[in-house]
Amino acid sequence: MAGEQNNIDDLLLENRKFPPPVDFQKNALVAGTFLYDEARADDEGFWARQAAELLHWDTDWHTICEWNLPYAKWFVGGQLNVSFNCLDRHVLAGRGDKVAIHWEGEPGDTRTITYAQLLDETKKFANVLKSLGVAKGDRVNIYLPMVPEAAVAMLACARIGAAHSVVFGGFSSQALADRINDASAKVLITADGGYRRGEVFALKPAADEALANTPTIEHVVVVKRGGNDVNMVDGRDHWYHDLMAEASLDCPAEPMDSEQLLFLLYTSGTTGKPKGIMHTTGGYLTHVTYTHKYVFDLHPESDVYWCTADVGWITGHSYIVYGPLSNGATQVIYEGVPNFPGNDRLWSIVEKYGVTIFYTAPTAIRTFMKWGDQEPAKHDMSSLRLLGSVGEPINPEAWMWYRDTIGRGTCPVVDTWWQTETGGIMISPLPGATTLKPGSATFPLPGITAEVVDESGARIDHGGGYLTLTRPWPGMLRGIWGDPERYKETYWSRYGDRYFAGDGAKLDADGYLWLLGRVDDVMNVSGHRISTTEVESALVSHPAVAEAAVVGANDATTGQAIIAYVTLRGGSSVDEGDLRNHVAKEIGAIAKPKTIYFTPELPKTRSGKIMRRLLRDVAEGRNLGDTTTLADASVVNELQKRAAEAPSED
Ligand code: PRX
C-alpha cells in the first residue's frame, strides 16, 4: 500500500511460477547464471567480449566505453560495417544459400530471399543511392510498406554510412514532412502503395503531399508494390526497378567508425514535437545481436524466427533487420494485417513456415484472445518453441493465454522491456535460465543494471516506484537529433545520474521486476498512487474480459476516480457490478473502478499502445487533443458519445 514516500502502490499479487522446461533447457544457449556472473564482475569487459565474439571488426577499438554523462561512446576507435556484419560475412562463410527472409504478401504472394540475394540487392541499391548523390553522413528517409525493399534500403544506407530515418507507412503526409524536414533528408524511398486488409493503400500520393513542403529532398525512389497509378515527377522521381536494372554489383562495404550515426527514429511521445532518437553503429549492433541471440535462444541453423512488428518501429529495426540478420537467422516477414482473409492468418503462417520463435505485442495477444481459441486451433503450431512479447505491460492472464493457447502450455514466454531510446532489449528473462512469472519482465539482462527508485531518487528493493538505468549500455540513444537540451531534460534531469525511462515499476519479494506503465498514467485515488497496469490486469483476469484500459478522471471526493473501458472476449458477457467486485477481490477495494464502459475496441496508437490520454479526455468531458496518431479515430467518437449519455454512478 502507499508508503511514506509518494510511491506507486503495489497491489497485484501473482504467485504462479514456471521454471524453464527440461527439454528446452537441454539445448539452450544459457541454462545457468554464467553470463550474469561474468557481467556482474565487469560489465564493460563483458560487453567487449560480446562485441568481439559476435561481430566482425575491421579495426579494433582502443576504449570500450567513454562516459561523459549523459553522453556515451562505445568501442571508441573501432571500425566496422553493419551491412557487412548482416550480410557479407554469412555469404563469405558459405551460408549464401541460407534463406534470410521468407516474405509473405498479404494477398498470399511470396518471395524467398537468401543471404546471397539480399547482399546483391543491398550492394546494388547502395550504388543507386550513391548515384543519386547520397554520401556518408547524409540522411535518407524511408516510407515503405512491409516489403523486403525496406530492409534492403536500410542495409544499403548502412553500407555507405548514410543514416536512415524510417517513417511508418501508416503515418500521414504531415508526419512524414515533419520528419524529413527535421532530419534535412536528401532522398526519400517510398512505394506506389501496399496491401492492407485486402486492398491497396496508396503511399506515393501521401509522399507527394509531403514533398510539396520538403525542400531538402532531391530524389525520390519508388518501389512498385500496389500497382496503383502514381504521378512521377520528371528528374526527381525514379522507379526502384529501373535504377536497380542499371546498378553495378560492385560495392565493397566501407569500414565505419563505431560512433557513426546509423539511424534516426522518431518517437511521438505524448506531448511536443517528435524526437529524432539517434543510434550509432558499433554499440547498437553489439546490443541487438547479443540480445537477439540470447533472449530468443537463437539456433540459426534450425530456427525460423518471426517478429510481427512493422519496420517503422524500433522493434522492426532491432529485431527484424539488424539483430536477426547479424545473427544469420532465417525469418518470416509478413506484409499485412492479422485478420485477412481470416482471423487465423498468423497461425496459418506459423504452420506454413514452421515458425519456431514468435515475437509480438500484448495488444495483438489480447486481440487474439478476443477472437477466440478456435482460430489457433485450426492450425498445427507444434513447431513453436519460444514466445516473446514487447511494447506494453502484458497482463498475467494474457500471458497465460499466450503460453497455453499459442504455446501449448510448454513454450517459455519472454516478456521483453525496452524502448526506442534503449535500442535493444534491457529487461527480459533468458528462457533457458529464468523461472518465469506471468506478467513480469523478470530481471535486467546480463550487462544491464536497472533499479527502482522512490520519488526522491533513493533506491528501493521492494514495492513500487520509478524505473531507472544506472549504467550506460551499448545500444543507448546518443541524443535527440538537433536538440541536446531536450535530451538532457527528458532522460537525465529527474534522478541525477540515472537514466529515467518514464515507466513505473515494482520489485516483488523475489526481486522480480514488474512494469507498471508510464508514470504519466499513474492514478491518484484518495492519496493512493495506483498503476493503470495493475487495475487493467485485474480486469483481464476475469474470464469474460479480453482487454481493458483504465484512467483516472477528476473526482470531487477522491481526487481521481478510476474509469475503466473494457472489451469482452468473443461470446462473453458480464455484469458491471460483478466486474467491479472482481477487481476489489483481486487487488483491493481502493482500486475498484467507479464506472466501467464496455466497448468493442479501445483507442490505440498505430503501434498498438492504448491511448490513455484520450480516454482521460473522454472521461473528463474535454475536447480531444491531437488524434492524428490514433489507429482508428471512430473508436473515441463512439466512446465520447456514450460518456455524454452515461448516468452518474453515485
Ligand atoms: O512504457 C514502456 C512500454 O513501451 C515504452 C517504449 O515504447 P517504444 O519506444 O515505442 O518501444 C516499444 C518497443 C520496444 C516503454 O517505456 N514497454 C515496452 N515494452 C514493455 C513495455 N512496458 C511493459 N512491459 C514491456 N515488456
XYZ file of C-alpha atoms and ligand atoms in Angstrom:
676
model
C 0.000 0.000 0.000
C 1.048 3.647 -0.177
C 4.275 4.052 1.707
C 5.784 7.036 3.456
C 7.096 8.213 0.121
C 4.749 9.198 -2.617
C 5.364 5.941 -4.457
C 3.218 3.752 -6.634
C 1.185 1.194 -4.731
C 1.936 -2.484 -5.080
C -1.437 -4.208 -5.345
C -1.312 -7.178 -7.653
C -0.032 -10.448 -6.261
C 0.959 -13.093 -8.770
C 2.227 -16.387 -7.426
C 2.428 -18.668 -10.448
C 5.940 -19.704 -11.424
C 7.270 -21.550 -14.445
C 10.836 -22.837 -14.415
C 12.440 -23.474 -17.817
C 11.142 -26.785 -19.241
C 13.788 -29.511 -19.020
C 13.592 -30.205 -22.763
C 14.113 -26.561 -23.582
C 16.983 -26.256 -21.169
C 18.853 -29.212 -22.688
C 19.647 -27.283 -25.876
C 19.513 -23.747 -24.503
C 22.433 -21.379 -25.089
C 22.226 -20.274 -21.472
C 20.937 -22.586 -18.784
C 22.816 -21.264 -15.769
C 24.000 -17.983 -14.344
C 27.382 -17.704 -16.077
C 26.506 -14.677 -18.226
C 25.094 -12.846 -15.219
C 28.147 -13.683 -13.146
C 30.559 -12.524 -15.793
C 28.701 -9.265 -16.420
C 28.368 -8.506 -12.735
C 32.105 -8.848 -12.242
C 32.989 -6.463 -15.097
C 30.200 -5.108 -17.279
C 32.415 -3.242 -19.744
C 34.629 -6.297 -20.176
C 31.502 -8.373 -20.683
C 30.238 -6.097 -23.466
C 33.678 -6.039 -25.062
C 33.656 -9.820 -25.192
C 30.209 -9.798 -26.812
C 31.313 -7.207 -29.372
C 34.426 -9.180 -30.257
C 32.688 -12.565 -30.406
C 29.503 -11.601 -32.173
C 30.717 -9.088 -34.755
C 33.364 -8.623 -37.398
C 35.506 -5.532 -36.770
C 37.799 -4.034 -39.398
C 39.701 -2.100 -36.755
C 39.852 -2.825 -33.026
C 38.641 -0.238 -30.553
C 41.003 1.372 -28.074
C 38.396 2.289 -25.421
C 35.388 0.145 -24.547
C 33.211 2.932 -23.190
C 33.713 6.651 -22.833
C 31.104 8.015 -20.469
C 30.584 11.740 -20.127
C 27.192 11.949 -18.543
C 24.783 11.953 -20.366
C 26.781 11.043 -23.469
C 28.258 7.604 -24.077
C 30.558 6.363 -26.802
C 31.173 2.656 -27.201
C 34.079 0.782 -28.741
C 35.825 4.053 -29.470
C 38.347 3.876 -32.295
C 36.813 0.651 -33.598
C 35.577 0.340 -37.167
C 33.010 -1.986 -38.709
C 30.319 -2.055 -41.340
C 26.800 -3.006 -40.271
C 25.746 -4.376 -43.665
C 28.940 -6.449 -43.867
C 28.028 -7.947 -40.498
C 24.422 -8.594 -41.517
C 25.186 -10.000 -44.983
C 28.715 -10.409 -46.401
C 30.147 -12.370 -43.534
C 27.434 -15.026 -43.773
C 27.955 -15.363 -47.515
C 31.747 -15.485 -47.078
C 31.273 -18.264 -44.529
C 29.446 -20.372 -47.131
C 25.913 -19.634 -45.993
C 24.874 -17.619 -49.047
C 22.116 -20.076 -49.909
C 20.539 -19.920 -46.482
C 17.131 -18.248 -46.500
C 17.292 -14.842 -44.844
C 13.671 -13.870 -45.438
C 10.513 -15.836 -46.126
C 8.354 -12.946 -47.226
C 4.602 -13.332 -47.413
C 2.491 -10.634 -49.039
C -0.991 -10.050 -47.716
C -2.674 -11.346 -50.905
C -0.692 -14.591 -50.493
C 2.169 -13.971 -52.926
C 5.553 -14.991 -51.533
C 9.273 -14.331 -52.007
C 12.136 -16.397 -50.673
C 15.321 -14.377 -50.300
C 18.680 -15.927 -49.469
C 21.580 -14.151 -47.815
C 23.427 -14.048 -51.137
C 20.442 -12.455 -52.863
C 19.902 -9.943 -50.086
C 23.568 -8.987 -50.276
C 23.378 -8.472 -54.047
C 20.265 -6.304 -53.755
C 21.854 -4.279 -50.991
C 25.065 -3.680 -52.931
C 23.122 -2.587 -55.993
C 20.887 -0.303 -54.014
C 23.885 1.201 -52.217
C 25.207 2.092 -55.669
C 21.823 3.551 -56.579
C 21.965 5.775 -53.522
C 25.469 6.887 -54.412
C 24.353 7.672 -57.968
C 21.645 9.907 -56.507
C 24.278 11.854 -54.614
C 23.918 10.244 -51.198
C 27.193 10.271 -49.273
C 28.383 9.258 -45.830
C 26.697 11.356 -43.153
C 23.620 12.200 -45.264
C 20.104 11.309 -44.146
C 17.728 9.181 -46.209
C 14.018 8.862 -45.444
C 12.204 5.561 -45.897
C 8.398 5.417 -46.141
C 7.515 1.898 -47.237
C 5.070 -0.915 -46.580
C 6.414 -4.182 -45.139
C 8.275 -5.278 -48.262
C 11.814 -6.709 -48.391
C 12.970 -3.483 -50.063
C 12.591 -1.787 -46.678
C 15.379 -3.971 -45.271
C 17.414 -3.539 -48.456
C 17.115 0.243 -48.222
C 18.179 0.305 -44.572
C 21.138 -2.006 -45.155
C 22.206 -0.034 -48.238
C 22.269 3.165 -46.185
C 24.338 1.412 -43.531
C 26.705 0.132 -46.202
C 27.638 3.656 -47.303
C 27.354 5.403 -43.951
C 24.171 7.344 -44.636
C 21.705 7.468 -41.747
C 18.187 6.256 -42.425
C 15.048 7.643 -40.911
C 12.167 5.230 -41.379
C 8.657 6.639 -41.096
C 5.870 4.111 -40.541
C 3.848 3.695 -43.751
C 0.598 4.348 -41.869
C 1.643 7.856 -40.859
C 0.208 10.910 -42.592
C 1.937 13.123 -45.138
C 2.286 15.813 -42.466
C 4.074 13.401 -40.117
C 6.363 12.413 -42.975
C 7.105 16.022 -43.942
C 7.907 16.980 -40.316
C 10.355 14.103 -40.009
C 12.006 14.727 -43.377
C 12.469 18.385 -42.531
C 13.770 17.777 -39.028
C 16.433 15.451 -40.450
C 17.080 17.501 -43.634
C 16.920 14.260 -45.636
C 18.215 14.221 -49.194
C 16.431 11.209 -50.644
C 13.060 9.598 -49.969
C 12.396 5.921 -50.647
C 8.732 5.051 -50.915
C 6.331 2.795 -52.843
C 3.318 3.271 -55.060
C 1.250 1.537 -52.398
C 0.944 -1.584 -50.276
C -1.674 -4.098 -49.211
C -3.807 -3.726 -46.127
C -6.978 -5.631 -45.289
C -7.365 -6.880 -48.832
C -6.976 -3.512 -50.505
C -4.189 -1.399 -51.892
C -3.452 1.682 -49.819
C -1.706 4.424 -51.745
C 1.576 5.703 -50.347
C 3.018 7.772 -53.178
C 0.200 10.368 -53.141
C 0.816 10.902 -49.400
C 4.534 11.179 -50.114
C 3.772 13.707 -52.890
C 1.818 15.845 -50.468
C 4.726 15.804 -48.046
C 7.196 16.532 -50.833
C 5.447 19.817 -51.578
C 6.998 21.077 -48.323
C 10.321 19.278 -48.058
C 12.949 21.415 -49.811
C 15.903 19.189 -48.906
C 14.674 16.141 -50.855
C 16.468 15.885 -54.199
C 15.356 12.446 -55.357
C 12.544 10.003 -54.707
C 12.841 6.265 -55.332
C 9.545 4.435 -55.798
C 9.147 0.685 -55.250
C 6.336 -0.882 -57.279
C 4.132 -2.908 -54.985
C 0.493 -1.801 -55.031
C 0.239 -1.385 -58.810
C -1.876 1.742 -58.243
C -1.472 4.746 -60.537
C 1.098 7.259 -59.412
C 2.378 10.563 -60.603
C 6.147 10.536 -61.267
C 7.895 13.901 -61.342
C 10.497 14.006 -64.101
C 14.053 14.230 -62.842
C 13.017 13.813 -59.185
C 11.115 10.516 -59.067
C 12.592 7.201 -60.195
C 11.278 3.650 -60.196
C 13.295 1.351 -57.960
C 13.325 -1.418 -60.591
C 14.637 0.927 -63.306
C 17.509 2.149 -61.159
C 18.326 -1.376 -59.974
C 18.448 -2.719 -63.542
C 21.321 -0.347 -64.248
C 23.157 -0.608 -60.933
C 26.530 -2.261 -60.514
C 27.019 -5.180 -58.140
C 30.372 -3.920 -57.070
C 30.116 -2.107 -53.770
C 32.612 -3.077 -51.092
C 31.499 -2.402 -47.512
C 33.384 0.587 -46.187
C 34.523 0.387 -42.554
C 32.647 2.949 -40.435
C 33.599 4.448 -37.107
C 31.863 2.734 -34.241
C 30.091 6.007 -33.419
C 28.959 6.736 -37.000
C 25.244 7.671 -36.984
C 23.339 4.580 -38.144
C 19.789 5.891 -37.965
C 17.285 8.336 -36.600
C 13.934 7.058 -35.448
C 11.255 9.488 -34.352
C 9.132 8.777 -31.304
C 5.924 10.689 -30.837
C 5.721 10.782 -27.060
C 2.571 12.192 -25.527
C 3.440 15.872 -25.906
C 5.527 18.111 -28.082
C 7.114 17.538 -31.419
C 8.517 14.101 -32.285
C 12.026 13.382 -31.052
C 14.616 12.086 -33.512
C 16.277 9.379 -31.439
C 19.882 8.842 -32.552
C 21.515 5.428 -32.742
C 25.056 4.699 -33.842
C 26.945 1.748 -35.251
C 29.154 -0.479 -33.074
C 27.378 -0.340 -29.725
C 23.926 -0.661 -31.259
C 24.850 -3.658 -33.392
C 26.539 -5.355 -30.434
C 23.479 -4.816 -28.265
C 20.880 -6.066 -30.765
C 22.975 -9.033 -31.908
C 23.624 -10.125 -28.333
C 20.028 -9.726 -27.165
C 18.548 -11.343 -30.253
C 20.799 -14.338 -29.781
C 20.349 -14.918 -26.056
C 16.827 -13.669 -25.322
C 15.451 -15.741 -28.202
C 17.909 -18.594 -27.602
C 18.599 -18.457 -31.308
C 19.850 -21.546 -33.091
C 20.259 -20.072 -36.585
C 20.733 -23.474 -38.214
C 17.282 -24.715 -37.203
C 15.128 -21.817 -36.023
C 12.550 -19.947 -38.068
C 12.041 -16.640 -36.326
C 9.108 -14.287 -36.768
C 8.620 -10.819 -35.312
C 5.262 -9.308 -36.286
C 6.309 -5.667 -35.822
C 6.456 -3.108 -38.614
C 9.829 -1.929 -39.754
C 8.666 1.619 -38.955
C 9.083 0.935 -35.212
C 12.250 0.280 -33.243
C 11.227 -3.375 -32.869
C 11.363 -3.691 -36.658
C 14.790 -2.066 -36.760
C 16.363 -4.095 -33.980
C 14.538 -7.424 -34.201
C 13.620 -7.751 -37.877
C 16.510 -6.098 -39.649
C 19.673 -5.739 -37.589
C 19.584 -8.373 -34.825
C 18.301 -11.354 -36.840
C 20.391 -10.644 -39.947
C 23.536 -10.041 -37.928
C 22.939 -13.447 -36.330
C 22.354 -15.122 -39.694
C 18.799 -16.130 -38.783
C 16.049 -17.296 -41.113
C 12.941 -15.225 -40.566
C 9.409 -14.623 -41.755
C 8.251 -11.145 -42.745
C 4.530 -10.654 -43.336
C 3.123 -7.650 -45.147
C -0.438 -7.343 -43.954
C -2.961 -7.394 -41.131
C -3.560 -10.414 -38.866
C -7.217 -10.793 -39.864
C -7.028 -11.063 -43.625
C -8.524 -13.108 -45.112
C -9.478 -14.654 -41.728
C -8.689 -14.253 -38.026
C -6.289 -17.206 -38.275
C -3.886 -15.681 -40.820
C -0.929 -15.516 -38.439
C -1.392 -19.102 -37.332
C -1.568 -20.276 -40.925
C 1.801 -18.555 -41.483
C 3.270 -20.221 -38.389
C 2.184 -23.590 -39.754
C 3.294 -22.904 -43.332
C 6.855 -21.857 -42.488
C 7.320 -23.931 -39.345
C 7.931 -20.859 -37.196
C 9.818 -21.750 -34.014
C 10.182 -18.341 -32.326
C 7.292 -15.874 -32.367
C 7.582 -12.277 -31.094
C 4.559 -9.984 -30.885
C 2.860 -7.324 -28.742
C 0.388 -7.633 -25.841
C -2.184 -5.650 -27.798
C -2.078 -8.326 -30.501
C -2.247 -11.116 -27.925
C -5.336 -9.590 -26.305
C -6.922 -9.236 -29.732
C -6.252 -12.916 -30.440
C -7.904 -13.742 -27.096
C -10.920 -11.721 -28.165
C -11.134 -13.605 -31.459
C -11.241 -16.907 -29.571
C -9.328 -20.160 -29.140
C -10.840 -21.744 -32.253
C -8.572 -19.658 -34.537
C -5.181 -21.040 -33.472
C -6.836 -24.473 -33.085
C -7.262 -24.615 -36.867
C -3.506 -24.988 -37.334
C -0.647 -27.230 -36.377
C 1.647 -24.917 -34.453
C 3.802 -27.596 -32.882
C 6.915 -26.036 -34.439
C 6.739 -23.154 -31.919
C 9.233 -23.434 -29.062
C 9.527 -19.877 -27.728
C 7.197 -16.884 -27.488
C 8.043 -13.235 -26.909
C 6.162 -10.075 -26.009
C 7.045 -6.385 -26.271
C 5.530 -2.922 -26.251
C 3.336 -2.741 -23.171
C 2.946 -4.500 -19.864
C 1.473 -7.915 -20.524
C -1.375 -8.760 -18.163
C -0.826 -12.067 -16.360
C -3.961 -13.613 -17.890
C -2.944 -12.592 -21.401
C 0.488 -14.110 -20.671
C -1.164 -17.365 -19.528
C -3.396 -17.449 -22.577
C -0.392 -16.876 -24.846
C 1.563 -19.679 -23.208
C -1.357 -22.116 -23.064
C -3.175 -21.459 -26.322
C -0.364 -20.431 -28.660
C 2.471 -22.171 -26.848
C 0.660 -25.460 -25.985
C 1.393 -24.826 -22.308
C 5.065 -25.609 -22.883
C 6.734 -22.699 -24.709
C 8.506 -20.236 -22.423
C 7.257 -16.653 -22.804
C 9.872 -13.901 -22.724
C 8.375 -10.550 -21.781
C 10.941 -8.047 -23.045
C 11.045 -4.482 -21.718
C 12.862 -1.836 -23.700
C 12.308 1.419 -25.609
C 13.159 3.185 -28.850
C 15.721 5.003 -26.736
C 17.382 1.877 -25.344
C 17.934 0.450 -28.848
C 17.605 -3.131 -27.694
C 16.077 -5.342 -25.010
C 17.037 -4.392 -21.449
C 14.863 -6.380 -19.067
C 13.834 -9.892 -20.003
C 14.122 -13.496 -18.965
C 16.694 -15.761 -20.596
C 14.356 -18.618 -21.486
C 16.680 -21.479 -20.546
C 17.779 -19.882 -17.300
C 14.977 -17.839 -15.775
C 11.972 -19.062 -13.816
C 9.078 -17.085 -15.259
C 6.217 -15.333 -13.526
C 3.257 -14.388 -15.749
C 3.312 -10.626 -16.329
C 6.836 -9.991 -15.078
C 9.725 -8.999 -17.340
C 11.812 -10.627 -14.562
C 15.408 -9.272 -14.443
C 17.785 -6.919 -16.254
C 19.806 -8.832 -18.840
C 23.458 -9.570 -18.130
C 25.311 -6.300 -18.759
C 22.319 -4.113 -17.839
C 21.644 -2.528 -14.462
C 18.126 -1.349 -13.729
C 16.956 -0.068 -10.380
C 13.662 1.094 -8.951
C 13.808 4.364 -7.035
C 11.367 6.315 -4.906
C 10.194 9.863 -5.541
C 13.406 11.251 -4.012
C 15.620 9.075 -6.211
C 16.638 6.664 -3.450
C 16.911 3.031 -4.498
C 14.245 0.686 -3.204
C 14.408 -3.084 -3.222
C 10.762 -3.892 -2.682
C 7.492 -2.289 -3.792
C 6.516 0.274 -6.411
C 8.486 3.210 -7.782
C 10.232 4.538 -10.852
C 12.382 2.560 -13.260
C 15.906 3.866 -13.817
C 19.024 2.589 -15.574
C 22.226 3.180 -13.734
C 24.997 2.369 -16.206
C 25.488 3.285 -19.864
C 24.796 0.406 -22.263
C 25.993 -0.113 -25.835
C 22.642 0.380 -27.615
C 21.654 3.527 -25.720
C 20.483 6.545 -27.655
C 23.234 9.033 -28.369
C 20.901 12.004 -28.153
C 17.942 13.706 -29.802
C 18.712 14.971 -33.288
C 19.276 18.717 -33.142
C 18.092 19.091 -29.540
C 20.690 18.278 -26.869
C 18.806 20.232 -24.200
C 15.699 18.169 -24.664
C 17.816 15.003 -24.410
C 19.147 16.061 -21.007
C 15.815 17.343 -19.797
C 13.795 14.279 -20.843
C 16.030 11.481 -19.641
C 18.640 12.831 -17.257
C 17.107 15.586 -15.160
C 14.834 13.772 -12.749
C 17.097 11.390 -10.839
C 20.603 12.818 -11.114
C 22.974 10.498 -12.889
C 20.325 7.885 -13.590
C 18.547 7.451 -16.926
C 14.839 7.843 -16.236
C 12.740 5.727 -18.571
C 9.379 7.326 -17.711
C 7.944 3.986 -16.570
C 6.711 2.890 -13.182
C 7.937 -0.475 -11.921
C 7.847 -2.593 -8.816
C 10.069 -5.228 -7.292
C 8.473 -8.206 -5.600
C 9.820 -10.187 -2.672
C 11.871 -12.400 -5.025
C 13.430 -9.393 -6.761
C 11.351 -9.768 -9.947
C 10.623 -6.577 -11.876
C 7.051 -5.749 -12.879
C 6.430 -2.872 -15.258
C 3.572 -0.608 -14.185
C 3.070 1.560 -17.280
C 4.030 5.176 -17.999
C 4.235 7.273 -14.836
C 2.141 9.961 -16.524
C -0.719 7.462 -16.459
C -0.494 6.633 -12.737
C -3.777 7.453 -10.956
C -4.140 9.144 -7.603
C -7.197 7.857 -5.759
C -7.676 9.195 -2.219
C -3.923 9.651 -1.936
C -3.083 6.164 -3.226
C -0.940 6.084 -6.332
C -2.360 3.253 -8.382
C -0.880 1.918 -11.591
C -3.179 1.577 -14.576
C -1.464 -1.707 -15.413
C -2.438 -3.415 -12.165
C -6.113 -2.493 -12.412
C -6.164 -3.492 -16.072
C -4.578 -6.829 -15.208
C -7.192 -7.402 -12.518
C -9.936 -6.726 -15.068
C -8.322 -9.006 -17.663
C -8.110 -11.773 -15.068
C -11.922 -12.059 -15.272
C -12.690 -14.855 -17.755
C -15.114 -12.670 -19.751
C -12.615 -9.853 -20.347
C -10.155 -9.701 -23.246
C -8.799 -6.200 -22.862
C -9.113 -3.219 -20.531
C -7.888 0.345 -20.255
C -8.278 2.399 -17.111
C -7.707 6.082 -16.478
C -8.007 8.430 -13.538
C -10.642 11.125 -14.081
C -11.023 14.162 -11.816
C -13.337 13.439 -8.932
C -14.552 15.859 -6.285
C -14.376 13.261 -3.499
C -11.371 11.087 -4.206
C -9.149 13.410 -6.298
C -9.259 10.982 -9.150
C -11.710 8.180 -9.806
C -10.910 5.064 -11.788
C -12.787 4.822 -15.065
C -12.469 1.561 -16.970
C -13.034 0.746 -20.620
C -13.460 -2.970 -21.186
C -13.586 -5.217 -24.245
C -15.100 -8.649 -23.726
C -13.934 -11.941 -25.168
C -15.933 -13.253 -28.111
C -19.322 -14.590 -26.920
C -18.885 -13.493 -23.255
C -20.927 -11.191 -21.072
C -20.580 -9.903 -17.514
C -22.425 -7.562 -15.206
C -20.690 -4.265 -14.411
C -21.178 -4.681 -10.658
C -19.699 -8.179 -10.727
C -16.678 -6.911 -12.606
C -16.118 -4.065 -10.128
C -16.289 -6.583 -7.288
C -13.894 -8.852 -9.115
C -11.305 -6.053 -9.132
C -11.895 -5.424 -5.448
C -11.330 -9.107 -4.729
C -8.195 -9.316 -6.883
C -6.341 -6.203 -5.746
C -8.429 -4.334 -3.171
C -11.441 -2.074 -2.825
C -9.366 1.065 -3.353
C -8.802 0.007 -6.966
C -12.448 -0.658 -7.779
C -13.420 1.285 -10.930
C -16.114 3.873 -10.340
C -17.529 3.368 -13.823
C -16.990 0.685 -16.440
C -17.753 1.238 -20.096
C -17.994 -1.776 -22.368
C -16.611 -1.164 -25.831
C -15.797 -3.382 -28.813
C -12.479 -1.556 -29.387
C -10.032 0.604 -27.446
C -8.318 3.661 -28.929
C -4.739 2.739 -29.786
C -1.744 4.306 -31.425
C -0.693 2.794 -34.699
C 1.931 0.763 -32.867
C -0.809 -0.685 -30.681
C -0.394 1.196 -27.400
C -3.585 2.195 -25.620
C -4.041 5.992 -25.712
C -4.998 6.654 -22.117
C -4.590 10.406 -22.575
C -7.541 10.390 -24.960
C -9.595 8.211 -22.658
C -8.895 10.677 -19.847
C -10.142 13.494 -22.070
C -13.257 11.476 -22.823
C -13.837 10.636 -19.155
C -13.471 14.281 -18.140
C -15.650 15.522 -21.000
C -12.843 17.549 -22.604
C -12.364 18.303 -26.232
C -9.972 15.827 -27.713
C -6.439 16.991 -28.396
C -4.280 15.570 -31.118
C -5.771 12.372 -32.504
C -3.561 12.048 -35.567
C -1.506 9.190 -34.154
C -4.638 7.174 -33.460
C -5.132 3.963 -35.440
C -8.912 4.337 -35.678
C -10.405 7.689 -34.679
C -14.023 6.481 -34.810
C -13.444 4.450 -31.630
C -13.078 7.596 -29.496
C -16.031 9.333 -31.069
C -18.196 6.401 -30.092
C -16.856 6.388 -26.524
C -17.350 10.132 -26.248
C -20.975 9.791 -27.244
C -21.545 7.141 -24.624
C -19.728 9.077 -21.878
C -22.035 12.035 -22.521
C -25.094 9.794 -22.266
C -23.984 7.771 -19.245
C -25.880 8.250 -15.975
C -23.727 9.177 -12.987
C -22.762 6.104 -10.969
C -23.049 7.546 -7.488
O 6.229 2.026 -21.369
C 7.143 1.082 -21.854
C 6.478 0.253 -22.932
O 6.786 0.880 -24.153
C 7.624 2.018 -23.922
C 8.606 2.162 -25.072
O 7.886 2.359 -26.253
P 8.614 2.395 -27.659
O 9.737 3.355 -27.596
O 7.541 2.611 -28.651
O 9.230 0.975 -27.845
C 8.393 -0.138 -27.912
C 9.199 -1.350 -28.320
C 10.402 -1.564 -27.511
C 8.279 1.737 -22.608
O 8.744 2.913 -21.985
N 7.004 -1.118 -22.955
C 7.763 -1.691 -23.898
N 7.973 -2.999 -23.618
C 7.336 -3.252 -22.456
C 6.726 -2.055 -22.032
N 6.035 -1.982 -20.877
C 5.943 -3.098 -20.143
N 6.488 -4.276 -20.489
C 7.185 -4.407 -21.639
N 7.695 -5.583 -21.981
